[in-house]
Amino acid sequence: MKIKVVEPVLKANRVMAEEIRRYLGSKGVKLINILGSPGAGKTQFIKRTLQQLENKEIIGVIEGDISTTFDAEELVSLGVEIVQINTKGACHLDARMIKQALEQMRLDGKKVLFVENVGNLVCPAEFPLGEDLRILVLSLTEGLHKPLKYPLAFRTSQVLILNKSDLLPHLDVNPAVIREEALSINNQMKIFQLSSLTGEGFSNWMDYFQNYLSTL
Amino acid sequence: MAENIVKIALNVMKEHSLKKINKINIKVGEMSCINEDSLQFAFGILAKENGLENVDLHIIRENKLFDIYVESIEGEK
Protein backbone atom coordinates (compact mmCIF):
# COMPACT_ATOMS: atom_id res chain seq x y z
CA MET A 1 0.00 0.00 0.00
CA LYS A 2 1.07 3.55 -0.72
CA ILE A 3 0.56 6.21 1.93
CA LYS A 4 0.59 9.88 0.98
CA VAL A 5 2.69 11.80 3.51
CA VAL A 6 3.82 15.22 2.19
CA GLU A 7 5.86 16.18 5.25
CA PRO A 8 8.84 18.54 5.03
CA VAL A 9 11.96 16.71 6.16
CA LEU A 10 13.18 19.67 8.20
CA LYS A 11 9.79 20.44 9.76
CA ALA A 12 11.01 20.01 13.35
CA ASN A 13 13.66 22.71 12.85
CA ARG A 14 11.15 25.04 11.22
CA VAL A 15 8.66 24.63 14.05
CA MET A 16 11.34 25.44 16.62
CA ALA A 17 12.62 28.39 14.54
CA GLU A 18 9.10 29.81 14.47
CA GLU A 19 8.86 29.38 18.28
CA ILE A 20 12.13 31.30 18.66
CA ARG A 21 10.90 34.07 16.35
CA ARG A 22 7.70 34.43 18.37
CA TYR A 23 9.55 34.32 21.71
CA LEU A 24 12.05 36.98 20.63
CA GLY A 25 9.21 39.02 19.14
CA SER A 26 7.48 39.06 22.54
CA LYS A 27 10.72 40.51 23.99
CA GLY A 28 11.03 43.11 21.22
CA VAL A 29 14.16 41.44 19.81
CA LYS A 30 14.95 40.54 16.18
CA LEU A 31 17.43 37.90 15.12
CA ILE A 32 19.73 38.46 12.14
CA ASN A 33 21.28 35.31 10.67
CA ILE A 34 24.62 35.94 8.93
CA LEU A 35 25.73 33.34 6.41
CA GLY A 36 28.82 33.04 4.25
CA SER A 37 31.73 30.84 3.22
CA PRO A 38 34.71 30.35 5.54
CA GLY A 39 36.85 33.48 5.18
CA ALA A 40 34.14 35.61 3.54
CA GLY A 41 34.62 38.18 6.31
CA LYS A 42 31.54 37.59 8.46
CA THR A 43 33.31 38.40 11.75
CA GLN A 44 34.96 41.53 10.33
CA PHE A 45 31.61 42.64 8.92
CA ILE A 46 29.96 42.28 12.34
CA LYS A 47 32.94 43.95 14.02
CA ARG A 48 32.87 47.06 11.82
CA THR A 49 29.09 47.29 12.04
CA LEU A 50 29.36 47.27 15.84
CA GLN A 51 32.24 49.75 15.81
CA GLN A 52 30.15 52.21 13.82
CA LEU A 53 27.13 51.84 16.05
CA GLU A 54 26.76 54.29 18.94
CA ASN A 55 24.28 52.29 20.99
CA LYS A 56 26.04 48.92 21.00
CA GLU A 57 24.19 47.76 24.12
CA ILE A 58 21.12 46.99 22.01
CA ILE A 59 23.06 44.27 20.15
CA GLY A 60 23.96 40.75 21.24
CA VAL A 61 26.04 38.30 19.24
CA ILE A 62 25.79 34.52 18.98
CA GLU A 63 28.94 33.10 17.45
CA GLY A 64 28.70 29.73 15.73
CA ASP A 65 31.86 27.79 15.00
CA ILE A 66 32.66 24.14 14.49
CA SER A 67 35.34 24.57 17.16
CA THR A 68 37.53 27.31 18.72
CA THR A 69 36.54 30.71 20.13
CA PHE A 70 38.73 32.97 17.94
CA ASP A 71 35.81 34.85 16.38
CA ALA A 72 34.11 35.48 19.72
CA GLU A 73 37.41 36.69 21.23
CA GLU A 74 37.81 39.13 18.33
CA LEU A 75 34.48 40.74 19.22
CA VAL A 76 34.86 40.76 23.02
CA SER A 77 36.78 44.06 23.04
CA LEU A 78 33.75 45.84 21.56
CA GLY A 79 31.82 45.42 24.78
CA VAL A 80 28.83 43.54 23.41
CA GLU A 81 27.42 40.43 24.99
CA ILE A 82 28.54 37.31 23.15
CA VAL A 83 27.44 33.71 23.45
CA GLN A 84 29.60 31.11 21.76
CA ILE A 85 28.19 27.95 20.22
CA ASN A 86 30.60 25.20 19.23
CA THR A 87 28.79 22.80 16.93
CA LYS A 88 31.37 20.04 17.55
CA GLY A 89 31.63 19.11 13.91
CA ALA A 90 28.22 20.12 12.57
CA CYS A 91 28.52 22.33 9.49
CA HIS A 92 25.57 24.60 10.35
CA LEU A 93 23.62 26.02 13.28
CA ASP A 94 20.11 24.77 13.88
CA ALA A 95 17.18 26.17 15.85
CA ARG A 96 17.82 23.89 18.83
CA MET A 97 21.34 25.34 19.27
CA ILE A 98 19.94 28.87 19.18
CA LYS A 99 17.33 27.99 21.78
CA GLN A 100 20.11 26.79 24.09
CA ALA A 101 22.24 29.86 23.41
CA LEU A 102 19.31 32.14 24.24
CA GLU A 103 19.23 30.69 27.77
CA GLN A 104 22.62 32.37 28.31
CA MET A 105 21.81 35.69 26.64
CA ARG A 106 20.29 38.64 28.52
CA LEU A 107 17.55 40.01 26.30
CA ASP A 108 16.51 43.05 28.37
CA GLY A 109 17.36 46.23 26.50
CA LYS A 110 18.42 44.36 23.37
CA LYS A 111 16.88 44.95 19.97
CA VAL A 112 18.98 42.79 17.68
CA LEU A 113 20.88 39.52 17.97
CA PHE A 114 23.47 38.88 15.30
CA VAL A 115 24.03 35.18 14.72
CA GLU A 116 27.26 34.36 12.90
CA ASN A 117 26.58 31.01 11.29
CA VAL A 118 29.22 28.35 10.57
CA GLY A 119 31.19 29.18 7.42
CA ASN A 120 29.36 27.29 4.70
CA LEU A 121 27.10 28.30 1.80
CA VAL A 122 25.17 25.04 1.61
CA CYS A 123 23.68 23.61 4.82
CA PRO A 124 23.03 26.82 6.85
CA ALA A 125 20.65 27.91 4.10
CA GLU A 126 18.42 24.90 4.84
CA PHE A 127 18.05 25.70 8.56
CA PRO A 128 16.07 28.79 9.57
CA LEU A 129 16.94 29.93 13.11
CA GLY A 130 13.96 32.18 13.76
CA GLU A 131 15.53 35.14 12.01
CA ASP A 132 13.83 38.32 10.91
CA LEU A 133 16.63 39.07 8.44
CA ARG A 134 19.15 36.85 6.68
CA ILE A 135 22.37 38.43 5.47
CA LEU A 136 24.72 36.67 3.08
CA VAL A 137 28.35 37.82 3.15
CA LEU A 138 30.18 36.97 -0.06
CA SER A 139 33.74 38.13 -0.61
CA LEU A 140 34.70 39.24 -4.09
CA THR A 141 37.76 36.98 -3.84
CA GLU A 142 35.42 33.98 -4.07
CA GLY A 143 35.01 34.61 -7.80
CA LEU A 144 32.03 34.49 -10.09
CA HIS A 145 28.88 32.39 -10.29
CA LYS A 146 28.37 31.73 -6.58
CA PRO A 147 24.67 32.74 -6.83
CA LEU A 148 24.12 30.09 -9.48
CA LYS A 149 26.15 27.47 -7.62
CA TYR A 150 24.51 28.03 -4.22
CA PRO A 151 21.03 29.29 -5.16
CA LEU A 152 19.29 28.49 -1.89
CA ALA A 153 21.57 30.74 0.16
CA PHE A 154 20.84 33.61 -2.24
CA ARG A 155 17.14 32.82 -2.56
CA THR A 156 16.59 32.91 1.21
CA SER A 157 18.71 35.98 2.08
CA GLN A 158 17.32 39.51 1.99
CA VAL A 159 20.70 41.26 2.06
CA LEU A 160 23.88 40.49 0.12
CA ILE A 161 27.18 41.97 1.27
CA LEU A 162 29.85 41.93 -1.44
CA ASN A 163 32.83 42.14 0.88
CA LYS A 164 36.55 42.87 0.34
CA SER A 165 35.94 45.53 -2.31
CA ASP A 166 39.39 46.94 -1.44
CA LEU A 167 40.91 43.93 -3.24
CA LEU A 168 39.05 44.54 -6.52
CA PRO A 169 42.05 46.07 -8.33
CA HIS A 170 43.87 42.76 -7.85
CA LEU A 171 41.03 40.50 -8.94
CA ASP A 172 39.68 39.35 -12.27
CA VAL A 173 36.10 39.66 -11.04
CA ASN A 174 33.31 41.89 -12.29
CA PRO A 175 30.94 42.56 -9.36
CA ALA A 176 28.20 43.54 -11.83
CA VAL A 177 28.05 39.90 -12.97
CA ILE A 178 27.63 38.69 -9.38
CA ARG A 179 24.90 41.30 -8.79
CA GLU A 180 23.09 40.28 -11.94
CA GLU A 181 23.25 36.58 -11.05
CA ALA A 182 22.13 37.24 -7.46
CA LEU A 183 19.15 39.29 -8.64
CA SER A 184 18.23 36.58 -11.15
CA ILE A 185 17.80 34.22 -8.16
CA ASN A 186 16.24 36.79 -5.82
CA ASN A 187 15.14 40.08 -7.34
CA GLN A 188 14.27 41.58 -3.93
CA MET A 189 17.84 41.33 -2.63
CA LYS A 190 19.47 44.49 -1.24
CA ILE A 191 23.12 44.47 -2.31
CA PHE A 192 25.95 46.41 -0.66
CA GLN A 193 29.50 46.39 -1.99
CA LEU A 194 31.98 47.30 0.73
CA SER A 195 35.18 46.52 2.55
CA SER A 196 34.86 45.53 6.19
CA LEU A 197 38.62 46.04 6.49
CA THR A 198 39.01 49.60 5.15
CA GLY A 199 35.40 50.73 5.62
CA GLU A 200 34.90 51.81 2.00
CA GLY A 201 31.25 51.58 0.96
CA PHE A 202 30.25 50.84 4.54
CA SER A 203 28.11 53.96 5.00
CA ASN A 204 25.44 52.68 2.58
CA TRP A 205 25.07 49.51 4.64
CA MET A 206 25.03 51.47 7.92
CA ASP A 207 22.29 53.77 6.57
CA TYR A 208 20.24 50.70 5.72
CA PHE A 209 20.92 49.10 9.11
CA GLN A 210 20.16 52.29 11.08
CA ASN A 211 16.92 52.57 9.17
CA TYR A 212 16.16 48.89 9.99
CA LEU A 213 16.85 49.59 13.68
CA SER A 214 14.59 52.64 13.66
CA THR A 215 11.65 50.50 12.58
CA LEU A 216 12.02 48.15 15.58
CA MET B 1 18.26 15.22 7.00
CA ALA B 2 18.51 11.41 6.81
CA GLU B 3 17.64 11.18 10.51
CA ASN B 4 14.42 13.12 9.93
CA ILE B 5 13.44 10.94 6.97
CA VAL B 6 13.85 7.85 9.17
CA LYS B 7 11.82 9.51 11.96
CA ILE B 8 8.98 10.37 9.56
CA ALA B 9 9.03 6.81 8.15
CA LEU B 10 8.90 5.25 11.64
CA ASN B 11 5.97 7.52 12.58
CA VAL B 12 4.04 6.57 9.44
CA MET B 13 4.81 2.90 10.10
CA LYS B 14 3.34 3.19 13.59
CA GLU B 15 0.30 5.29 12.59
CA HIS B 16 -0.69 2.93 9.77
CA SER B 17 0.39 -0.29 11.55
CA LEU B 18 2.76 -1.27 8.74
CA LYS B 19 4.84 -4.41 9.14
CA LYS B 20 7.36 -3.37 6.54
CA ILE B 21 8.37 -0.34 4.51
CA ASN B 22 9.57 -1.01 0.96
CA LYS B 23 10.00 2.42 -0.48
CA ILE B 24 10.17 6.05 0.64
CA ASN B 25 9.53 8.62 -2.07
CA ILE B 26 11.04 11.99 -1.35
CA LYS B 27 10.82 15.11 -3.47
CA VAL B 28 13.90 17.26 -3.59
CA GLY B 29 14.06 20.70 -5.18
CA GLU B 30 16.61 21.23 -7.93
CA MET B 31 17.86 24.23 -5.96
CA SER B 32 17.92 22.71 -2.49
CA CYS B 33 21.68 21.93 -2.49
CA ILE B 34 21.09 18.33 -1.37
CA ASN B 35 23.79 15.86 -2.31
CA GLU B 36 21.95 12.68 -3.27
CA ASP B 37 24.92 10.34 -2.75
CA SER B 38 25.57 11.65 0.78
CA LEU B 39 21.87 11.45 1.62
CA GLN B 40 21.60 7.85 0.33
CA PHE B 41 24.73 6.90 2.28
CA ALA B 42 23.54 8.41 5.57
CA PHE B 43 20.01 7.10 5.10
CA GLY B 44 21.33 3.57 4.45
CA ILE B 45 23.18 3.52 7.77
CA LEU B 46 20.43 5.13 9.86
CA ALA B 47 17.63 3.06 8.32
CA LYS B 48 19.48 -0.15 9.15
CA GLU B 49 20.14 1.02 12.72
CA ASN B 50 16.41 1.66 13.14
CA GLY B 51 15.23 -1.67 11.79
CA LEU B 52 14.31 -0.44 8.31
CA GLU B 53 16.05 -3.07 6.20
CA ASN B 54 16.08 -3.00 2.37
CA VAL B 55 14.17 0.24 2.02
CA ASP B 56 14.48 1.99 -1.32
CA LEU B 57 14.94 5.74 -0.84
CA HIS B 58 13.56 7.06 -4.09
CA ILE B 59 14.61 10.64 -4.78
CA ILE B 60 12.45 12.62 -7.18
CA ARG B 61 14.00 15.86 -8.37
CA GLU B 62 11.57 18.67 -8.93
CA ASN B 63 12.36 21.82 -10.78
CA LYS B 64 11.86 25.18 -9.03
CA LEU B 65 11.28 23.50 -5.66
CA PHE B 66 13.64 24.64 -2.90
CA ASP B 67 12.33 22.23 -0.32
CA ILE B 68 12.77 18.57 0.51
CA TYR B 69 9.83 16.55 1.73
CA VAL B 70 8.64 12.98 2.12
CA GLU B 71 5.97 12.61 -0.56
CA SER B 72 4.77 9.06 0.13
CA ILE B 73 5.70 5.78 1.75
CA GLU B 74 5.06 2.32 0.32
CA GLY B 75 4.77 -0.63 2.65
CA GLU B 76 2.93 -3.74 3.75
CA LYS B 77 0.36 -4.22 6.54
CSV table of C-alpha atoms in Angstrom, one decimal:
chain,number,residue,atom,x,y,z
A,1,MET,CA,0.0,0.0,0.0
A,2,LYS,CA,1.1,3.5,-0.7
A,3,ILE,CA,0.6,6.2,1.9
A,4,LYS,CA,0.6,9.9,1.0
A,5,VAL,CA,2.7,11.8,3.5
A,6,VAL,CA,3.8,15.2,2.2
A,7,GLU,CA,5.9,16.2,5.2
A,8,PRO,CA,8.8,18.5,5.0
A,9,VAL,CA,12.0,16.7,6.2
A,10,LEU,CA,13.2,19.7,8.2
A,11,LYS,CA,9.8,20.4,9.8
A,12,ALA,CA,11.0,20.0,13.4
A,13,ASN,CA,13.7,22.7,12.9
A,14,ARG,CA,11.1,25.0,11.2
A,15,VAL,CA,8.7,24.6,14.0
A,16,MET,CA,11.3,25.4,16.6
A,17,ALA,CA,12.6,28.4,14.5
A,18,GLU,CA,9.1,29.8,14.5
A,19,GLU,CA,8.9,29.4,18.3
A,20,ILE,CA,12.1,31.3,18.7
A,21,ARG,CA,10.9,34.1,16.4
A,22,ARG,CA,7.7,34.4,18.4
A,23,TYR,CA,9.5,34.3,21.7
A,24,LEU,CA,12.1,37.0,20.6
A,25,GLY,CA,9.2,39.0,19.1
A,26,SER,CA,7.5,39.1,22.5
A,27,LYS,CA,10.7,40.5,24.0
A,28,GLY,CA,11.0,43.1,21.2
A,29,VAL,CA,14.2,41.4,19.8
A,30,LYS,CA,14.9,40.5,16.2
A,31,LEU,CA,17.4,37.9,15.1
A,32,ILE,CA,19.7,38.5,12.1
A,33,ASN,CA,21.3,35.3,10.7
A,34,ILE,CA,24.6,35.9,8.9
A,35,LEU,CA,25.7,33.3,6.4
A,36,GLY,CA,28.8,33.0,4.2
A,37,SER,CA,31.7,30.8,3.2
A,38,PRO,CA,34.7,30.3,5.5
A,39,GLY,CA,36.8,33.5,5.2
A,40,ALA,CA,34.1,35.6,3.5
A,41,GLY,CA,34.6,38.2,6.3
A,42,LYS,CA,31.5,37.6,8.5
A,43,THR,CA,33.3,38.4,11.7
A,44,GLN,CA,35.0,41.5,10.3
A,45,PHE,CA,31.6,42.6,8.9
A,46,ILE,CA,30.0,42.3,12.3
A,47,LYS,CA,32.9,44.0,14.0
A,48,ARG,CA,32.9,47.1,11.8
A,49,THR,CA,29.1,47.3,12.0
A,50,LEU,CA,29.4,47.3,15.8
A,51,GLN,CA,32.2,49.8,15.8
A,52,GLN,CA,30.1,52.2,13.8
A,53,LEU,CA,27.1,51.8,16.0
A,54,GLU,CA,26.8,54.3,18.9
A,55,ASN,CA,24.3,52.3,21.0
A,56,LYS,CA,26.0,48.9,21.0
A,57,GLU,CA,24.2,47.8,24.1
A,58,ILE,CA,21.1,47.0,22.0
A,59,ILE,CA,23.1,44.3,20.2
A,60,GLY,CA,24.0,40.7,21.2
A,61,VAL,CA,26.0,38.3,19.2
A,62,ILE,CA,25.8,34.5,19.0
A,63,GLU,CA,28.9,33.1,17.5
A,64,GLY,CA,28.7,29.7,15.7
A,65,ASP,CA,31.9,27.8,15.0
A,66,ILE,CA,32.7,24.1,14.5
A,67,SER,CA,35.3,24.6,17.2
A,68,THR,CA,37.5,27.3,18.7
A,69,THR,CA,36.5,30.7,20.1
A,70,PHE,CA,38.7,33.0,17.9
A,71,ASP,CA,35.8,34.8,16.4
A,72,ALA,CA,34.1,35.5,19.7
A,73,GLU,CA,37.4,36.7,21.2
A,74,GLU,CA,37.8,39.1,18.3
A,75,LEU,CA,34.5,40.7,19.2
A,76,VAL,CA,34.9,40.8,23.0
A,77,SER,CA,36.8,44.1,23.0
A,78,LEU,CA,33.7,45.8,21.6
A,79,GLY,CA,31.8,45.4,24.8
A,80,VAL,CA,28.8,43.5,23.4
A,81,GLU,CA,27.4,40.4,25.0
A,82,ILE,CA,28.5,37.3,23.1
A,83,VAL,CA,27.4,33.7,23.5
A,84,GLN,CA,29.6,31.1,21.8
A,85,ILE,CA,28.2,27.9,20.2
A,86,ASN,CA,30.6,25.2,19.2
A,87,THR,CA,28.8,22.8,16.9
A,88,LYS,CA,31.4,20.0,17.6
A,89,GLY,CA,31.6,19.1,13.9
A,90,ALA,CA,28.2,20.1,12.6
A,91,CYS,CA,28.5,22.3,9.5
A,92,HIS,CA,25.6,24.6,10.3
A,93,LEU,CA,23.6,26.0,13.3
A,94,ASP,CA,20.1,24.8,13.9
A,95,ALA,CA,17.2,26.2,15.8
A,96,ARG,CA,17.8,23.9,18.8
A,97,MET,CA,21.3,25.3,19.3
A,98,ILE,CA,19.9,28.9,19.2
A,99,LYS,CA,17.3,28.0,21.8
A,100,GLN,CA,20.1,26.8,24.1
A,101,ALA,CA,22.2,29.9,23.4
A,102,LEU,CA,19.3,32.1,24.2
A,103,GLU,CA,19.2,30.7,27.8
A,104,GLN,CA,22.6,32.4,28.3
A,105,MET,CA,21.8,35.7,26.6
A,106,ARG,CA,20.3,38.6,28.5
A,107,LEU,CA,17.6,40.0,26.3
A,108,ASP,CA,16.5,43.1,28.4
A,109,GLY,CA,17.4,46.2,26.5
A,110,LYS,CA,18.4,44.4,23.4
A,111,LYS,CA,16.9,44.9,20.0
A,112,VAL,CA,19.0,42.8,17.7
A,113,LEU,CA,20.9,39.5,18.0
A,114,PHE,CA,23.5,38.9,15.3
A,115,VAL,CA,24.0,35.2,14.7
A,116,GLU,CA,27.3,34.4,12.9
A,117,ASN,CA,26.6,31.0,11.3
A,118,VAL,CA,29.2,28.4,10.6
A,119,GLY,CA,31.2,29.2,7.4
A,120,ASN,CA,29.4,27.3,4.7
A,121,LEU,CA,27.1,28.3,1.8
A,122,VAL,CA,25.2,25.0,1.6
A,123,CYS,CA,23.7,23.6,4.8
A,124,PRO,CA,23.0,26.8,6.9
A,125,ALA,CA,20.7,27.9,4.1
A,126,GLU,CA,18.4,24.9,4.8
A,127,PHE,CA,18.1,25.7,8.6
A,128,PRO,CA,16.1,28.8,9.6
A,129,LEU,CA,16.9,29.9,13.1
A,130,GLY,CA,14.0,32.2,13.8
A,131,GLU,CA,15.5,35.1,12.0
A,132,ASP,CA,13.8,38.3,10.9
A,133,LEU,CA,16.6,39.1,8.4
A,134,ARG,CA,19.1,36.9,6.7
A,135,ILE,CA,22.4,38.4,5.5
A,136,LEU,CA,24.7,36.7,3.1
A,137,VAL,CA,28.4,37.8,3.2
A,138,LEU,CA,30.2,37.0,-0.1
A,139,SER,CA,33.7,38.1,-0.6
A,140,LEU,CA,34.7,39.2,-4.1
A,141,THR,CA,37.8,37.0,-3.8
A,142,GLU,CA,35.4,34.0,-4.1
A,143,GLY,CA,35.0,34.6,-7.8
A,144,LEU,CA,32.0,34.5,-10.1
A,145,HIS,CA,28.9,32.4,-10.3
A,146,LYS,CA,28.4,31.7,-6.6
A,147,PRO,CA,24.7,32.7,-6.8
A,148,LEU,CA,24.1,30.1,-9.5
A,149,LYS,CA,26.2,27.5,-7.6
A,150,TYR,CA,24.5,28.0,-4.2
A,151,PRO,CA,21.0,29.3,-5.2
A,152,LEU,CA,19.3,28.5,-1.9
A,153,ALA,CA,21.6,30.7,0.2
A,154,PHE,CA,20.8,33.6,-2.2
A,155,ARG,CA,17.1,32.8,-2.6
A,156,THR,CA,16.6,32.9,1.2
A,157,SER,CA,18.7,36.0,2.1
A,158,GLN,CA,17.3,39.5,2.0
A,159,VAL,CA,20.7,41.3,2.1
A,160,LEU,CA,23.9,40.5,0.1
A,161,ILE,CA,27.2,42.0,1.3
A,162,LEU,CA,29.9,41.9,-1.4
A,163,ASN,CA,32.8,42.1,0.9
A,164,LYS,CA,36.6,42.9,0.3
A,165,SER,CA,35.9,45.5,-2.3
A,166,ASP,CA,39.4,46.9,-1.4
A,167,LEU,CA,40.9,43.9,-3.2
A,168,LEU,CA,39.0,44.5,-6.5
A,169,PRO,CA,42.1,46.1,-8.3
A,170,HIS,CA,43.9,42.8,-7.8
A,171,LEU,CA,41.0,40.5,-8.9
A,172,ASP,CA,39.7,39.3,-12.3
A,173,VAL,CA,36.1,39.7,-11.0
A,174,ASN,CA,33.3,41.9,-12.3
A,175,PRO,CA,30.9,42.6,-9.4
A,176,ALA,CA,28.2,43.5,-11.8
A,177,VAL,CA,28.1,39.9,-13.0
A,178,ILE,CA,27.6,38.7,-9.4
A,179,ARG,CA,24.9,41.3,-8.8
A,180,GLU,CA,23.1,40.3,-11.9
A,181,GLU,CA,23.2,36.6,-11.0
A,182,ALA,CA,22.1,37.2,-7.5
A,183,LEU,CA,19.2,39.3,-8.6
A,184,SER,CA,18.2,36.6,-11.2
A,185,ILE,CA,17.8,34.2,-8.2
A,186,ASN,CA,16.2,36.8,-5.8
A,187,ASN,CA,15.1,40.1,-7.3
A,188,GLN,CA,14.3,41.6,-3.9
A,189,MET,CA,17.8,41.3,-2.6
A,190,LYS,CA,19.5,44.5,-1.2
A,191,ILE,CA,23.1,44.5,-2.3
A,192,PHE,CA,25.9,46.4,-0.7
A,193,GLN,CA,29.5,46.4,-2.0
A,194,LEU,CA,32.0,47.3,0.7
A,195,SER,CA,35.2,46.5,2.6
A,196,SER,CA,34.9,45.5,6.2
A,197,LEU,CA,38.6,46.0,6.5
A,198,THR,CA,39.0,49.6,5.1
A,199,GLY,CA,35.4,50.7,5.6
A,200,GLU,CA,34.9,51.8,2.0
A,201,GLY,CA,31.3,51.6,1.0
A,202,PHE,CA,30.2,50.8,4.5
A,203,SER,CA,28.1,54.0,5.0
A,204,ASN,CA,25.4,52.7,2.6
A,205,TRP,CA,25.1,49.5,4.6
A,206,MET,CA,25.0,51.5,7.9
A,207,ASP,CA,22.3,53.8,6.6
A,208,TYR,CA,20.2,50.7,5.7
A,209,PHE,CA,20.9,49.1,9.1
A,210,GLN,CA,20.2,52.3,11.1
A,211,ASN,CA,16.9,52.6,9.2
A,212,TYR,CA,16.2,48.9,10.0
A,213,LEU,CA,16.8,49.6,13.7
A,214,SER,CA,14.6,52.6,13.7
A,215,THR,CA,11.7,50.5,12.6
A,216,LEU,CA,12.0,48.1,15.6
B,1,MET,CA,18.3,15.2,7.0
B,2,ALA,CA,18.5,11.4,6.8
B,3,GLU,CA,17.6,11.2,10.5
B,4,ASN,CA,14.4,13.1,9.9
B,5,ILE,CA,13.4,10.9,7.0
B,6,VAL,CA,13.9,7.9,9.2
B,7,LYS,CA,11.8,9.5,12.0
B,8,ILE,CA,9.0,10.4,9.6
B,9,ALA,CA,9.0,6.8,8.2
B,10,LEU,CA,8.9,5.3,11.6
B,11,ASN,CA,6.0,7.5,12.6
B,12,VAL,CA,4.0,6.6,9.4
B,13,MET,CA,4.8,2.9,10.1
B,14,LYS,CA,3.3,3.2,13.6
B,15,GLU,CA,0.3,5.3,12.6
B,16,HIS,CA,-0.7,2.9,9.8
B,17,SER,CA,0.4,-0.3,11.5
B,18,LEU,CA,2.8,-1.3,8.7
B,19,LYS,CA,4.8,-4.4,9.1
B,20,LYS,CA,7.4,-3.4,6.5
B,21,ILE,CA,8.4,-0.3,4.5
B,22,ASN,CA,9.6,-1.0,1.0
B,23,LYS,CA,10.0,2.4,-0.5
B,24,ILE,CA,10.2,6.0,0.6
B,25,ASN,CA,9.5,8.6,-2.1
B,26,ILE,CA,11.0,12.0,-1.3
B,27,LYS,CA,10.8,15.1,-3.5
B,28,VAL,CA,13.9,17.3,-3.6
B,29,GLY,CA,14.1,20.7,-5.2
B,30,GLU,CA,16.6,21.2,-7.9
B,31,MET,CA,17.9,24.2,-6.0
B,32,SER,CA,17.9,22.7,-2.5
B,33,CYS,CA,21.7,21.9,-2.5
B,34,ILE,CA,21.1,18.3,-1.4
B,35,ASN,CA,23.8,15.9,-2.3
B,36,GLU,CA,22.0,12.7,-3.3
B,37,ASP,CA,24.9,10.3,-2.7
B,38,SER,CA,25.6,11.7,0.8
B,39,LEU,CA,21.9,11.4,1.6
B,40,GLN,CA,21.6,7.9,0.3
B,41,PHE,CA,24.7,6.9,2.3
B,42,ALA,CA,23.5,8.4,5.6
B,43,PHE,CA,20.0,7.1,5.1
B,44,GLY,CA,21.3,3.6,4.5
B,45,ILE,CA,23.2,3.5,7.8
B,46,LEU,CA,20.4,5.1,9.9
B,47,ALA,CA,17.6,3.1,8.3
B,48,LYS,CA,19.5,-0.1,9.2
B,49,GLU,CA,20.1,1.0,12.7
B,50,ASN,CA,16.4,1.7,13.1
B,51,GLY,CA,15.2,-1.7,11.8
B,52,LEU,CA,14.3,-0.4,8.3
B,53,GLU,CA,16.1,-3.1,6.2
B,54,ASN,CA,16.1,-3.0,2.4
B,55,VAL,CA,14.2,0.2,2.0
B,56,ASP,CA,14.5,2.0,-1.3
B,57,LEU,CA,14.9,5.7,-0.8
B,58,HIS,CA,13.6,7.1,-4.1
B,59,ILE,CA,14.6,10.6,-4.8
B,60,ILE,CA,12.4,12.6,-7.2
B,61,ARG,CA,14.0,15.9,-8.4
B,62,GLU,CA,11.6,18.7,-8.9
B,63,ASN,CA,12.4,21.8,-10.8
B,64,LYS,CA,11.9,25.2,-9.0
B,65,LEU,CA,11.3,23.5,-5.7
B,66,PHE,CA,13.6,24.6,-2.9
B,67,ASP,CA,12.3,22.2,-0.3
B,68,ILE,CA,12.8,18.6,0.5
B,69,TYR,CA,9.8,16.6,1.7
B,70,VAL,CA,8.6,13.0,2.1
B,71,GLU,CA,6.0,12.6,-0.6
B,72,SER,CA,4.8,9.1,0.1
B,73,ILE,CA,5.7,5.8,1.8
B,74,GLU,CA,5.1,2.3,0.3
B,75,GLY,CA,4.8,-0.6,2.7
B,76,GLU,CA,2.9,-3.7,3.8
B,77,LYS,CA,0.4,-4.2,6.5
